[in-house]
Amino acid sequence: MTAAGTAAAVGHAGGEAEAPSVAAAKPSFIDTHCHLDAAEFAADRVAVAARAAAAGVEQIVVPAVAAGNFAAVAACGENFAAVRVAYGIHPLYVEYADEADLRALRERLARELDGPRPPLAIGEIGLDFYVAGVDVERQTHFFVEQLKIARDFALPVLLHVRRAQDAVLAALRRVGGRGQTSVLAGGIAHAFNGSRQQADAFIDLGFALGFGGAMTWSRARRIRELAATLPLPAIVLETDSPDMPPEFVGRGRNEPAHLPRIAATLAELRGMSLDGVAAATTATAQRVLPRLTPAAAAPAMANPVPHADSQPR
């Protein structure tokens, strides 16, 4: 979606042609976590995708949150060439899930993995201990079972780790093993907000860490310190749209077109160029999500299919 335009050569008085001037290419980005299927985008989903493309967001990863919205996520992948999908059951939705949903996940993966636009990960899965009164045992059961599915299909995972980093790490080691010997395919710890020690533990297990709008808030000192000091190859960018709006949006709806301005904060924190951040985070996203290849040759908007809006997260 980025292309350098060239000016036609103009003759000098002496008869020589000037070298063509090449316009600077706009940096391109990957939004590794965006709920484009959400009800908040029902009125203008096509326009949201168009704004993202115009801003240089070339690919958008859309994870599911429940078996009930697998079809809505799949519709995004069918309608928008920039979208790649992941399927999973979010920890805050496991109270509505049952074993049939785990079977449905396996069946959908088996059906779609050999297709033209296969899912690239299991997600959004994990643990969430932020909300009071959650059923930790039930969350852990569904998380571990989905890790086993990821292991069986050799797919990376998109992790939800809010207030649960150590418990998530323990489950990853339980299912996959430790360090470089892990049989899991790694993935992304989305919206990371843990300690440096926890960050290093995820990195050791083959995970990248997702940074988004929270990093732009000046009061988010720990996140900003991590963003500034973690190894750059461990960082990917995300919006978590429509949630987690950056400071320049305030309480408004987040959307993937904001990703370049979020990236500019990372560039500022690290004292590097926006182009450098774009190139590095894109390379990392493609490394931890190997099926995330350049956008397919499908049109920006394919033949629309009926879209069932996601349940609120």
PDB file of C-alpha atoms in Angstrom:
ATOM      1  CA  MET A   1       0.000   0.000   0.000  1.00  0.00           C
ATOM      2  CA  THR A   2       3.028   2.250  -0.036  1.00  0.00           C
ATOM      3  CA  ALA A   3       4.500   3.213  -3.361  1.00  0.00           C
ATOM      4  CA  ALA A   4       7.116   5.767  -4.290  1.00  0.00           C
ATOM      5  CA  GLY A   5       6.072   8.124  -7.034  1.00  0.00           C
ATOM      6  CA  THR A   6       8.642   9.320  -9.543  1.00  0.00           C
ATOM      7  CA  ALA A   7       8.757  12.667 -11.327  1.00  0.00           C
ATOM      8  CA  ALA A   8       9.359  12.810 -15.035  1.00  0.00           C
ATOM      9  CA  ALA A   9      12.802  13.962 -16.114  1.00  0.00           C
ATOM     10  CA  VAL A  10      12.930  17.621 -17.053  1.00  0.00           C
ATOM     11  CA  GLY A  11      15.537  18.840 -19.550  1.00  0.00           C
ATOM     12  CA  HIS A  12      18.208  21.350 -18.525  1.00  0.00           C
ATOM     13  CA  ALA A  13      19.113  24.252 -20.724  1.00  0.00           C
ATOM     14  CA  GLY A  14      22.232  22.263 -21.569  1.00  0.00           C
ATOM     15  CA  GLY A  15      20.133  19.394 -22.850  1.00  0.00           C
ATOM     16  CA  GLU A  16      20.830  16.934 -19.973  1.00  0.00           C
ATOM     17  CA  ALA A  17      17.943  15.334 -18.136  1.00  0.00           C
ATOM     18  CA  GLU A  18      17.705  15.650 -14.367  1.00  0.00           C
ATOM     19  CA  ALA A  19      17.790  12.456 -12.336  1.00  0.00           C
ATOM     20  CA  PRO A  20      14.252  11.447 -11.390  1.00  0.00           C
ATOM     21  CA  SER A  21      13.229  12.554  -7.919  1.00  0.00           C
ATOM     22  CA  VAL A  22      11.722   9.791  -5.842  1.00  0.00           C
ATOM     23  CA  ALA A  23       9.110  10.613  -3.227  1.00  0.00           C
ATOM     24  CA  ALA A  24       9.841   9.187   0.178  1.00  0.00           C
ATOM     25  CA  ALA A  25       7.888   6.022   0.846  1.00  0.00           C
ATOM     26  CA  LYS A  26       5.474   6.135   3.762  1.00  0.00           C
ATOM     27  CA  PRO A  27       6.419   3.706   6.557  1.00  0.00           C
ATOM     28  CA  SER A  28       4.188   0.636   6.736  1.00  0.00           C
ATOM     29  CA  PHE A  29       2.942  -1.019   9.896  1.00  0.00           C
ATOM     30  CA  ILE A  30       1.238  -4.148  11.184  1.00  0.00           C
ATOM     31  CA  ASP A  31      -1.475  -3.823  13.821  1.00  0.00           C
ATOM     32  CA  THR A  32      -1.015  -7.118  15.653  1.00  0.00           C
ATOM     33  CA  HIS A  33      -4.202  -6.844  17.729  1.00  0.00           C
ATOM     34  CA  CYS A  34      -7.420  -5.159  16.603  1.00  0.00           C
ATOM     35  CA  HIS A  35     -11.051  -6.184  17.147  1.00  0.00           C
ATOM     36  CA  LEU A  36     -12.289  -4.882  13.808  1.00  0.00           C
ATOM     37  CA  ASP A  37     -15.306  -7.171  14.089  1.00  0.00           C
ATOM     38  CA  ALA A  38     -16.539  -5.326  17.190  1.00  0.00           C
ATOM     39  CA  ALA A  39     -19.956  -3.702  17.365  1.00  0.00           C
ATOM     40  CA  GLU A  40     -18.282  -0.302  17.822  1.00  0.00           C
ATOM     41  CA  PHE A  41     -17.270  -0.480  14.148  1.00  0.00           C
ATOM     42  CA  ALA A  42     -20.648  -1.614  12.805  1.00  0.00           C
ATOM     43  CA  ALA A  43     -21.550   1.767  11.312  1.00  0.00           C
ATOM     44  CA  ASP A  44     -18.262   2.496   9.517  1.00  0.00           C
ATOM     45  CA  ARG A  45     -16.143  -0.669   9.360  1.00  0.00           C
ATOM     46  CA  VAL A  46     -15.234  -0.153   5.689  1.00  0.00           C
ATOM     47  CA  ALA A  47     -14.199   3.458   6.338  1.00  0.00           C
ATOM     48  CA  VAL A  48     -12.115   2.382   9.344  1.00  0.00           C
ATOM     49  CA  ALA A  49     -10.239  -0.113   7.189  1.00  0.00           C
ATOM     50  CA  ALA A  50      -9.744   2.513   4.477  1.00  0.00           C
ATOM     51  CA  ARG A  51      -8.321   5.031   6.966  1.00  0.00           C
ATOM     52  CA  ALA A  52      -5.929   2.396   8.274  1.00  0.00           C
ATOM     53  CA  ALA A  53      -4.693   1.657   4.764  1.00  0.00           C
ATOM     54  CA  ALA A  54      -4.247   5.354   4.009  1.00  0.00           C
ATOM     55  CA  ALA A  55      -2.205   5.728   7.213  1.00  0.00           C
ATOM     56  CA  GLY A  56       0.171   2.949   6.174  1.00  0.00           C
ATOM     57  CA  VAL A  57      -1.277   0.092   8.244  1.00  0.00           C
ATOM     58  CA  GLU A  58      -0.828  -2.697   5.739  1.00  0.00           C
ATOM     59  CA  GLN A  59      -1.974  -5.647   7.843  1.00  0.00           C
ATOM     60  CA  ILE A  60      -4.360  -6.040  10.760  1.00  0.00           C
ATOM     61  CA  VAL A  61      -4.596  -9.102  12.982  1.00  0.00           C
ATOM     62  CA  VAL A  62      -8.161  -9.670  14.209  1.00  0.00           C
ATOM     63  CA  PRO A  63      -8.530 -12.201  17.057  1.00  0.00           C
ATOM     64  CA  ALA A  64     -11.746 -13.797  18.226  1.00  0.00           C
ATOM     65  CA  VAL A  65     -12.982 -13.698  21.816  1.00  0.00           C
ATOM     66  CA  ALA A  66     -15.572 -16.500  21.806  1.00  0.00           C
ATOM     67  CA  ALA A  67     -16.879 -19.290  19.614  1.00  0.00           C
ATOM     68  CA  GLY A  68     -19.929 -17.120  19.065  1.00  0.00           C
ATOM     69  CA  ASN A  69     -17.899 -14.546  17.153  1.00  0.00           C
ATOM     70  CA  PHE A  70     -15.716 -16.893  15.080  1.00  0.00           C
ATOM     71  CA  ALA A  71     -17.998 -16.202  12.110  1.00  0.00           C
ATOM     72  CA  ALA A  72     -17.758 -12.424  12.557  1.00  0.00           C
ATOM     73  CA  VAL A  73     -13.965 -12.608  12.685  1.00  0.00           C
ATOM     74  CA  ALA A  74     -13.930 -14.856   9.622  1.00  0.00           C
ATOM     75  CA  ALA A  75     -16.102 -12.297   7.811  1.00  0.00           C
ATOM     76  CA  CYS A  76     -13.485  -9.614   8.442  1.00  0.00           C
ATOM     77  CA  GLY A  77     -10.855 -11.870   6.920  1.00  0.00           C
ATOM     78  CA  GLU A  78     -13.049 -12.491   3.881  1.00  0.00           C
ATOM     79  CA  ASN A  79     -14.018  -8.842   3.388  1.00  0.00           C
ATOM     80  CA  PHE A  80     -10.684  -7.110   3.890  1.00  0.00           C
ATOM     81  CA  ALA A  81      -7.456  -8.203   2.231  1.00  0.00           C
ATOM     82  CA  ALA A  82      -5.403  -6.512   4.957  1.00  0.00           C
ATOM     83  CA  VAL A  83      -6.998  -8.624   7.711  1.00  0.00           C
ATOM     84  CA  ARG A  84      -5.598 -11.891   9.043  1.00  0.00           C
ATOM     85  CA  VAL A  85      -7.568 -13.757  11.679  1.00  0.00           C
ATOM     86  CA  ALA A  86      -7.028 -15.778  14.820  1.00  0.00           C
ATOM     87  CA  TYR A  87      -9.543 -17.906  16.699  1.00  0.00           C
ATOM     88  CA  GLY A  88      -9.759 -18.441  20.428  1.00  0.00           C
ATOM     89  CA  ILE A  89     -11.785 -18.007  23.614  1.00  0.00           C
ATOM     90  CA  HIS A  90     -10.928 -14.946  25.722  1.00  0.00           C
ATOM     91  CA  PRO A  91     -10.531 -15.558  29.472  1.00  0.00           C
ATOM     92  CA  LEU A  92     -13.431 -13.233  30.312  1.00  0.00           C
ATOM     93  CA  TYR A  93     -15.712 -15.248  28.006  1.00  0.00           C
ATOM     94  CA  VAL A  94     -14.991 -18.718  29.359  1.00  0.00           C
ATOM     95  CA  GLU A  95     -17.924 -18.455  31.758  1.00  0.00           C
ATOM     96  CA  TYR A  96     -20.156 -18.699  28.671  1.00  0.00           C
ATOM     97  CA  ALA A  97     -18.084 -21.442  26.996  1.00  0.00           C
ATOM     98  CA  ASP A  98     -18.232 -25.207  27.163  1.00  0.00           C
ATOM     99  CA  GLU A  99     -16.301 -28.181  25.804  1.00  0.00           C
ATOM    100  CA  ALA A 100     -18.234 -27.979  22.539  1.00  0.00           C
ATOM    101  CA  ASP A 101     -16.584 -24.600  21.913  1.00  0.00           C
ATOM    102  CA  LEU A 102     -13.150 -26.203  22.177  1.00  0.00           C
ATOM    103  CA  ARG A 103     -14.240 -28.818  19.652  1.00  0.00           C
ATOM    104  CA  ALA A 104     -15.555 -26.045  17.389  1.00  0.00           C
ATOM    105  CA  LEU A 105     -12.149 -24.344  17.587  1.00  0.00           C
ATOM    106  CA  ARG A 106     -10.357 -27.533  16.542  1.00  0.00           C
ATOM    107  CA  GLU A 107     -12.817 -28.141  13.725  1.00  0.00           C
ATOM    108  CA  ARG A 108     -12.526 -24.603  12.350  1.00  0.00           C
ATOM    109  CA  LEU A 109      -8.739 -24.742  12.381  1.00  0.00           C
ATOM    110  CA  ALA A 110      -8.698 -28.103  10.637  1.00  0.00           C
ATOM    111  CA  ARG A 111     -11.101 -26.766   8.015  1.00  0.00           C
ATOM    112  CA  GLU A 112      -9.359 -23.423   7.342  1.00  0.00           C
ATOM    113  CA  LEU A 113      -5.638 -24.047   7.765  1.00  0.00           C
ATOM    114  CA  ASP A 114      -5.248 -25.384   4.236  1.00  0.00           C
ATOM    115  CA  GLY A 115      -7.412 -22.638   2.754  1.00  0.00           C
ATOM    116  CA  PRO A 116      -6.323 -19.548   0.824  1.00  0.00           C
ATOM    117  CA  ARG A 117      -6.313 -17.243   3.893  1.00  0.00           C
ATOM    118  CA  PRO A 118      -5.719 -19.488   6.896  1.00  0.00           C
ATOM    119  CA  PRO A 119      -5.820 -18.324  10.511  1.00  0.00           C
ATOM    120  CA  LEU A 120      -2.386 -17.378  11.739  1.00  0.00           C
ATOM    121  CA  ALA A 121      -2.721 -17.969  15.501  1.00  0.00           C
ATOM    122  CA  ILE A 122      -4.858 -19.102  18.404  1.00  0.00           C
ATOM    123  CA  GLY A 123      -6.206 -16.075  20.192  1.00  0.00           C
ATOM    124  CA  GLU A 124      -7.209 -14.156  22.086  1.00  0.00           C
ATOM    125  CA  ILE A 125      -6.551 -16.580  24.948  1.00  0.00           C
ATOM    126  CA  GLY A 126      -4.994 -16.382  28.373  1.00  0.00           C
ATOM    127  CA  LEU A 127      -5.844 -15.361  31.911  1.00  0.00           C
ATOM    128  CA  ASP A 128      -7.313 -12.214  33.462  1.00  0.00           C
ATOM    129  CA  PHE A 129      -7.141 -11.717  37.215  1.00  0.00           C
ATOM    130  CA  TYR A 130      -7.977  -8.000  37.095  1.00  0.00           C
ATOM    131  CA  VAL A 131     -11.733  -8.503  37.317  1.00  0.00           C
ATOM    132  CA  ALA A 132     -12.894  -9.392  40.824  1.00  0.00           C
ATOM    133  CA  GLY A 133     -14.561 -12.750  41.368  1.00  0.00           C
ATOM    134  CA  VAL A 134     -13.394 -14.511  38.208  1.00  0.00           C
ATOM    135  CA  ASP A 135     -13.336 -18.302  38.172  1.00  0.00           C
ATOM    136  CA  VAL A 136      -9.582 -18.872  38.049  1.00  0.00           C
ATOM    137  CA  GLU A 137      -9.912 -22.640  37.743  1.00  0.00           C
ATOM    138  CA  ARG A 138     -12.264 -22.346  34.767  1.00  0.00           C
ATOM    139  CA  GLN A 139     -10.077 -19.746  33.068  1.00  0.00           C
ATOM    140  CA  THR A 140      -7.033 -21.947  33.556  1.00  0.00           C
ATOM    141  CA  HIS A 141      -8.785 -25.012  32.156  1.00  0.00           C
ATOM    142  CA  PHE A 142      -9.798 -23.272  28.931  1.00  0.00           C
ATOM    143  CA  PHE A 143      -6.412 -21.600  28.600  1.00  0.00           C
ATOM    144  CA  VAL A 144      -4.486 -24.852  28.989  1.00  0.00           C
ATOM    145  CA  GLU A 145      -6.793 -26.706  26.595  1.00  0.00           C
ATOM    146  CA  GLN A 146      -6.318 -23.989  23.979  1.00  0.00           C
ATOM    147  CA  LEU A 147      -2.550 -24.117  24.453  1.00  0.00           C
ATOM    148  CA  LYS A 148      -2.769 -27.837  23.700  1.00  0.00           C
ATOM    149  CA  ILE A 149      -4.705 -27.042  20.530  1.00  0.00           C
ATOM    150  CA  ALA A 150      -2.027 -24.514  19.550  1.00  0.00           C
ATOM    151  CA  ARG A 151       0.631 -27.145  20.200  1.00  0.00           C
ATOM    152  CA  ASP A 152      -1.221 -29.740  18.136  1.00  0.00           C
ATOM    153  CA  PHE A 153      -1.627 -27.378  15.171  1.00  0.00           C
ATOM    154  CA  ALA A 154       1.849 -25.786  15.586  1.00  0.00           C
ATOM    155  CA  LEU A 155       0.313 -22.314  15.780  1.00  0.00           C
ATOM    156  CA  PRO A 156       1.487 -19.310  17.811  1.00  0.00           C
ATOM    157  CA  VAL A 157      -0.818 -17.791  20.411  1.00  0.00           C
ATOM    158  CA  LEU A 158      -2.077 -14.274  21.110  1.00  0.00           C
ATOM    159  CA  LEU A 159      -2.018 -13.962  24.874  1.00  0.00           C
ATOM    160  CA  HIS A 160      -4.180 -11.939  27.245  1.00  0.00           C
ATOM    161  CA  VAL A 161      -2.127 -11.554  30.434  1.00  0.00           C
ATOM    162  CA  ARG A 162      -3.769  -8.790  32.499  1.00  0.00           C
ATOM    163  CA  ARG A 163      -2.678  -9.077  36.158  1.00  0.00           C
ATOM    164  CA  ALA A 164      -1.818 -12.717  35.418  1.00  0.00           C
ATOM    165  CA  GLN A 165       1.675 -12.746  33.892  1.00  0.00           C
ATOM    166  CA  ASP A 166       3.184 -15.316  36.258  1.00  0.00           C
ATOM    167  CA  ALA A 167       0.216 -17.668  35.984  1.00  0.00           C
ATOM    168  CA  VAL A 168       0.299 -17.402  32.181  1.00  0.00           C
ATOM    169  CA  LEU A 169       4.026 -18.168  32.182  1.00  0.00           C
ATOM    170  CA  ALA A 170       3.414 -21.194  34.413  1.00  0.00           C
ATOM    171  CA  ALA A 171       0.778 -22.540  32.023  1.00  0.00           C
ATOM    172  CA  LEU A 172       3.060 -22.009  29.017  1.00  0.00           C
ATOM    173  CA  ARG A 173       5.810 -24.005  30.734  1.00  0.00           C
ATOM    174  CA  ARG A 174       3.342 -26.689  31.835  1.00  0.00           C
ATOM    175  CA  VAL A 175       2.146 -27.313  28.285  1.00  0.00           C
ATOM    176  CA  GLY A 176       5.207 -26.437  26.247  1.00  0.00           C
ATOM    177  CA  GLY A 177       8.256 -26.839  28.429  1.00  0.00           C
ATOM    178  CA  ARG A 178      10.867 -24.295  29.383  1.00  0.00           C
ATOM    179  CA  GLY A 179      12.957 -21.797  27.465  1.00  0.00           C
ATOM    180  CA  GLN A 180      14.349 -22.725  24.068  1.00  0.00           C
ATOM    181  CA  THR A 181      13.104 -26.317  24.474  1.00  0.00           C
ATOM    182  CA  SER A 182       9.430 -25.246  24.469  1.00  0.00           C
ATOM    183  CA  VAL A 183       7.305 -27.142  21.974  1.00  0.00           C
ATOM    184  CA  LEU A 184       4.894 -24.210  21.674  1.00  0.00           C
ATOM    185  CA  ALA A 185       5.276 -21.914  18.673  1.00  0.00           C
ATOM    186  CA  GLY A 186       5.539 -18.684  20.677  1.00  0.00           C
ATOM    187  CA  GLY A 187       3.402 -15.690  19.768  1.00  0.00           C
ATOM    188  CA  ILE A 188       2.600 -12.326  21.339  1.00  0.00           C
ATOM    189  CA  ALA A 189       1.886 -11.265  24.917  1.00  0.00           C
ATOM    190  CA  HIS A 190      -0.693  -8.632  24.031  1.00  0.00           C
ATOM    191  CA  ALA A 191      -0.903  -5.286  25.905  1.00  0.00           C
ATOM    192  CA  PHE A 192       2.079  -6.193  28.038  1.00  0.00           C
ATOM    193  CA  ASN A 193       2.235  -4.412  31.389  1.00  0.00           C
ATOM    194  CA  GLY A 194       4.366  -6.646  33.571  1.00  0.00           C
ATOM    195  CA  SER A 195       7.824  -6.341  35.083  1.00  0.00           C
ATOM    196  CA  ARG A 196      11.123  -6.490  33.244  1.00  0.00           C
ATOM    197  CA  GLN A 197      11.720  -9.933  34.746  1.00  0.00           C
ATOM    198  CA  GLN A 198       8.381 -11.165  33.418  1.00  0.00           C
ATOM    199  CA  ALA A 199       9.099  -9.589  30.043  1.00  0.00           C
ATOM    200  CA  ASP A 200      12.398 -11.441  29.831  1.00  0.00           C
ATOM    201  CA  ALA A 201      10.631 -14.693  30.725  1.00  0.00           C
ATOM    202  CA  PHE A 202       8.148 -14.285  27.846  1.00  0.00           C
ATOM    203  CA  ILE A 203      10.963 -13.416  25.468  1.00  0.00           C
ATOM    204  CA  ASP A 204      12.866 -16.524  26.581  1.00  0.00           C
ATOM    205  CA  LEU A 205       9.829 -18.608  25.613  1.00  0.00           C
ATOM    206  CA  GLY A 206       9.807 -17.142  22.104  1.00  0.00           C
ATOM    207  CA  PHE A 207       7.199 -14.411  22.578  1.00  0.00           C
ATOM    208  CA  ALA A 208       7.140 -10.810  21.444  1.00  0.00           C
ATOM    209  CA  LEU A 209       5.459  -8.177  23.604  1.00  0.00           C
ATOM    210  CA  GLY A 210       2.643  -5.971  22.311  1.00  0.00           C
ATOM    211  CA  PHE A 211       2.728  -2.215  22.942  1.00  0.00           C
ATOM    212  CA  GLY A 212      -0.055   0.163  21.971  1.00  0.00           C
ATOM    213  CA  GLY A 213      -2.029   3.171  23.120  1.00  0.00           C
ATOM    214  CA  ALA A 214      -1.150   2.776  26.793  1.00  0.00           C
ATOM    215  CA  MET A 215       2.462   3.606  25.926  1.00  0.00           C
ATOM    216  CA  THR A 216       1.441   7.093  24.757  1.00  0.00           C
ATOM    217  CA  TRP A 217       0.132   8.193  28.156  1.00  0.00           C
ATOM    218  CA  SER A 218       2.787  10.159  30.005  1.00  0.00           C
ATOM    219  CA  ARG A 219       1.677   8.714  33.346  1.00  0.00           C
ATOM    220  CA  ALA A 220       2.288   5.127  32.155  1.00  0.00           C
ATOM    221  CA  ARG A 221       5.873   5.198  33.401  1.00  0.00           C
ATOM    222  CA  ARG A 222       6.508   1.473  33.683  1.00  0.00           C
ATOM    223  CA  ILE A 223       5.170   0.720  30.200  1.00  0.00           C
ATOM    224  CA  ARG A 224       7.159   3.586  28.719  1.00  0.00           C
ATOM    225  CA  GLU A 225      10.324   2.420  30.470  1.00  0.00           C
ATOM    226  CA  LEU A 226       9.853  -1.092  29.092  1.00  0.00           C
ATOM    227  CA  ALA A 227       9.182   0.252  25.610  1.00  0.00           C
ATOM    228  CA  ALA A 228      12.366   2.309  25.780  1.00  0.00           C
ATOM    229  CA  THR A 229      14.674  -0.396  27.127  1.00  0.00           C
ATOM    230  CA  LEU A 230      13.500  -3.834  25.999  1.00  0.00           C
ATOM    231  CA  PRO A 231      15.353  -5.337  23.033  1.00  0.00           C
ATOM    232  CA  LEU A 232      13.725  -3.830  19.954  1.00  0.00           C
ATOM    233  CA  PRO A 233      13.310  -7.263  18.277  1.00  0.00           C
ATOM    234  CA  ALA A 234      11.003  -8.208  21.187  1.00  0.00           C
ATOM    235  CA  ILE A 235       8.436  -5.473  20.471  1.00  0.00           C
ATOM    236  CA  VAL A 236       5.394  -5.435  18.201  1.00  0.00           C
ATOM    237  CA  LEU A 237       2.795  -2.705  17.770  1.00  0.00           C
ATOM    238  CA  GLU A 238      -0.947  -2.979  18.329  1.00  0.00           C
ATOM    239  CA  THR A 239      -4.003  -0.827  18.888  1.00  0.00           C
ATOM    240  CA  ASP A 240      -6.443  -3.260  20.569  1.00  0.00           C
ATOM    241  CA  SER A 241      -9.087  -1.185  18.791  1.00  0.00           C
ATOM    242  CA  PRO A 242     -11.693  -0.119  19.663  1.00  0.00           C
ATOM    243  CA  ASP A 243     -10.240  -0.291  23.172  1.00  0.00           C
ATOM    244  CA  MET A 244      -7.096   1.172  24.795  1.00  0.00           C
ATOM    245  CA  PRO A 245      -7.208   4.600  23.111  1.00  0.00           C
ATOM    246  CA  PRO A 246      -3.947   6.546  23.019  1.00  0.00           C
ATOM    247  CA  GLU A 247      -3.529   9.811  24.896  1.00  0.00           C
ATOM    248  CA  PHE A 248      -4.141  11.892  21.766  1.00  0.00           C
ATOM    249  CA  VAL A 249      -7.581  10.271  21.430  1.00  0.00           C
ATOM    250  CA  GLY A 250      -8.495  10.474  25.100  1.00  0.00           C
ATOM    251  CA  ARG A 251     -11.694   8.597  25.893  1.00  0.00           C
ATOM    252  CA  GLY A 252     -12.705   8.234  22.256  1.00  0.00           C
ATOM    253  CA  ARG A 253     -12.836   5.110  20.134  1.00  0.00           C
ATOM    254  CA  ASN A 254      -9.487   3.699  19.126  1.00  0.00           C
ATOM    255  CA  GLU A 255      -8.896   2.510  15.558  1.00  0.00           C
ATOM    256  CA  PRO A 256      -6.006   1.031  13.555  1.00  0.00           C
ATOM    257  CA  ALA A 257      -5.320   4.290  11.680  1.00  0.00           C
ATOM    258  CA  HIS A 258      -3.852   5.592  14.957  1.00  0.00           C
ATOM    259  CA  LEU A 259      -1.022   3.064  14.841  1.00  0.00           C
ATOM    260  CA  PRO A 260       1.565   5.322  13.133  1.00  0.00           C
ATOM    261  CA  ARG A 261       1.164   7.978  15.833  1.00  0.00           C
ATOM    262  CA  ILE A 262       1.493   5.274  18.484  1.00  0.00           C
ATOM    263  CA  ALA A 263       4.636   4.101  16.691  1.00  0.00           C
ATOM    264  CA  ALA A 264       5.952   7.666  16.773  1.00  0.00           C
ATOM    265  CA  THR A 265       5.828   7.512  20.580  1.00  0.00           C
ATOM    266  CA  LEU A 266       7.948   4.350  20.525  1.00  0.00           C
ATOM    267  CA  ALA A 267      10.404   6.059  18.184  1.00  0.00           C
ATOM    268  CA  GLU A 268      10.631   9.043  20.522  1.00  0.00           C
ATOM    269  CA  LEU A 269      11.106   6.881  23.613  1.00  0.00           C
ATOM    270  CA  ARG A 270      13.922   4.955  21.937  1.00  0.00           C
ATOM    271  CA  GLY A 271      15.520   7.911  20.173  1.00  0.00           C
ATOM    272  CA  MET A 272      15.189   6.417  16.717  1.00  0.00           C
ATOM    273  CA  SER A 273      13.417   7.114  13.448  1.00  0.00           C
ATOM    274  CA  LEU A 274       9.827   6.203  12.688  1.00  0.00           C
ATOM    275  CA  ASP A 275      11.072   4.269   9.654  1.00  0.00           C
ATOM    276  CA  GLY A 276      13.333   2.247  11.923  1.00  0.00           C
ATOM    277  CA  VAL A 277      10.483   1.424  14.302  1.00  0.00           C
ATOM    278  CA  ALA A 278       8.215   0.448  11.391  1.00  0.00           C
ATOM    279  CA  ALA A 279      10.819  -1.865   9.869  1.00  0.00           C
ATOM    280  CA  ALA A 280      11.814  -3.506  13.155  1.00  0.00           C
ATOM    281  CA  THR A 281       8.293  -4.103  14.500  1.00  0.00           C
ATOM    282  CA  THR A 282       7.115  -5.415  11.132  1.00  0.00           C
ATOM    283  CA  ALA A 283      10.015  -7.874  11.015  1.00  0.00           C
ATOM    284  CA  THR A 284       9.237  -9.045  14.550  1.00  0.00           C
ATOM    285  CA  ALA A 285       5.533  -9.509  13.806  1.00  0.00           C
ATOM    286  CA  GLN A 286       6.392 -11.603  10.767  1.00  0.00           C
ATOM    287  CA  ARG A 287       8.861 -13.650  12.804  1.00  0.00           C
ATOM    288  CA  VAL A 288       6.481 -14.545  15.644  1.00  0.00           C
ATOM    289  CA  LEU A 289       3.468 -14.933  13.313  1.00  0.00           C
ATOM    290  CA  PRO A 290       5.067 -16.785  10.372  1.00  0.00           C
ATOM    291  CA  ARG A 291       1.804 -17.024   8.422  1.00  0.00           C
ATOM    292  CA  LEU A 292       1.641 -13.217   8.407  1.00  0.00           C
ATOM    293  CA  THR A 293       2.844 -12.826   4.850  1.00  0.00           C
ATOM    294  CA  PRO A 294       2.447  -9.654   2.743  1.00  0.00           C
ATOM    295  CA  ALA A 295      -1.146  -8.765   1.980  1.00  0.00           C
ATOM    296  CA  ALA A 296      -2.797 -11.177  -0.412  1.00  0.00           C
ATOM    297  CA  ALA A 297      -3.737 -10.193  -3.926  1.00  0.00           C
ATOM    298  CA  ALA A 298      -7.388  -9.983  -2.952  1.00  0.00           C
ATOM    299  CA  PRO A 299      -9.133  -6.613  -3.381  1.00  0.00           C
ATOM    300  CA  ALA A 300      -9.186  -4.217  -0.435  1.00  0.00           C
ATOM    301  CA  MET A 301     -12.857  -5.002  -0.028  1.00  0.00           C
ATOM    302  CA  ALA A 302     -13.997  -8.341  -1.382  1.00  0.00           C
ATOM    303  CA  ASN A 303     -17.601  -9.246  -1.987  1.00  0.00           C
ATOM    304  CA  PRO A 304     -19.163  -8.368   1.354  1.00  0.00           C
ATOM    305  CA  VAL A 305     -20.663 -11.145   3.389  1.00  0.00           C
ATOM    306  CA  PRO A 306     -23.238 -10.564   6.102  1.00  0.00           C
ATOM    307  CA  HIS A 307     -21.409  -9.480   9.239  1.00  0.00           C
ATOM    308  CA  ALA A 308     -22.549 -10.499  12.709  1.00  0.00           C
ATOM    309  CA  ASP A 309     -21.077  -8.003  15.119  1.00  0.00           C
ATOM    310  CA  SER A 310     -18.854  -9.237  17.885  1.00  0.00           C
ATOM    311  CA  GLN A 311     -20.114  -9.455  21.396  1.00  0.00           C
ATOM    312  CA  PRO A 312     -18.829  -6.595  23.551  1.00  0.00           C
ATOM    313  CA  ARG A 313     -15.467  -7.487  25.105  1.00  0.00           C
TER     314      ARG A 313
END
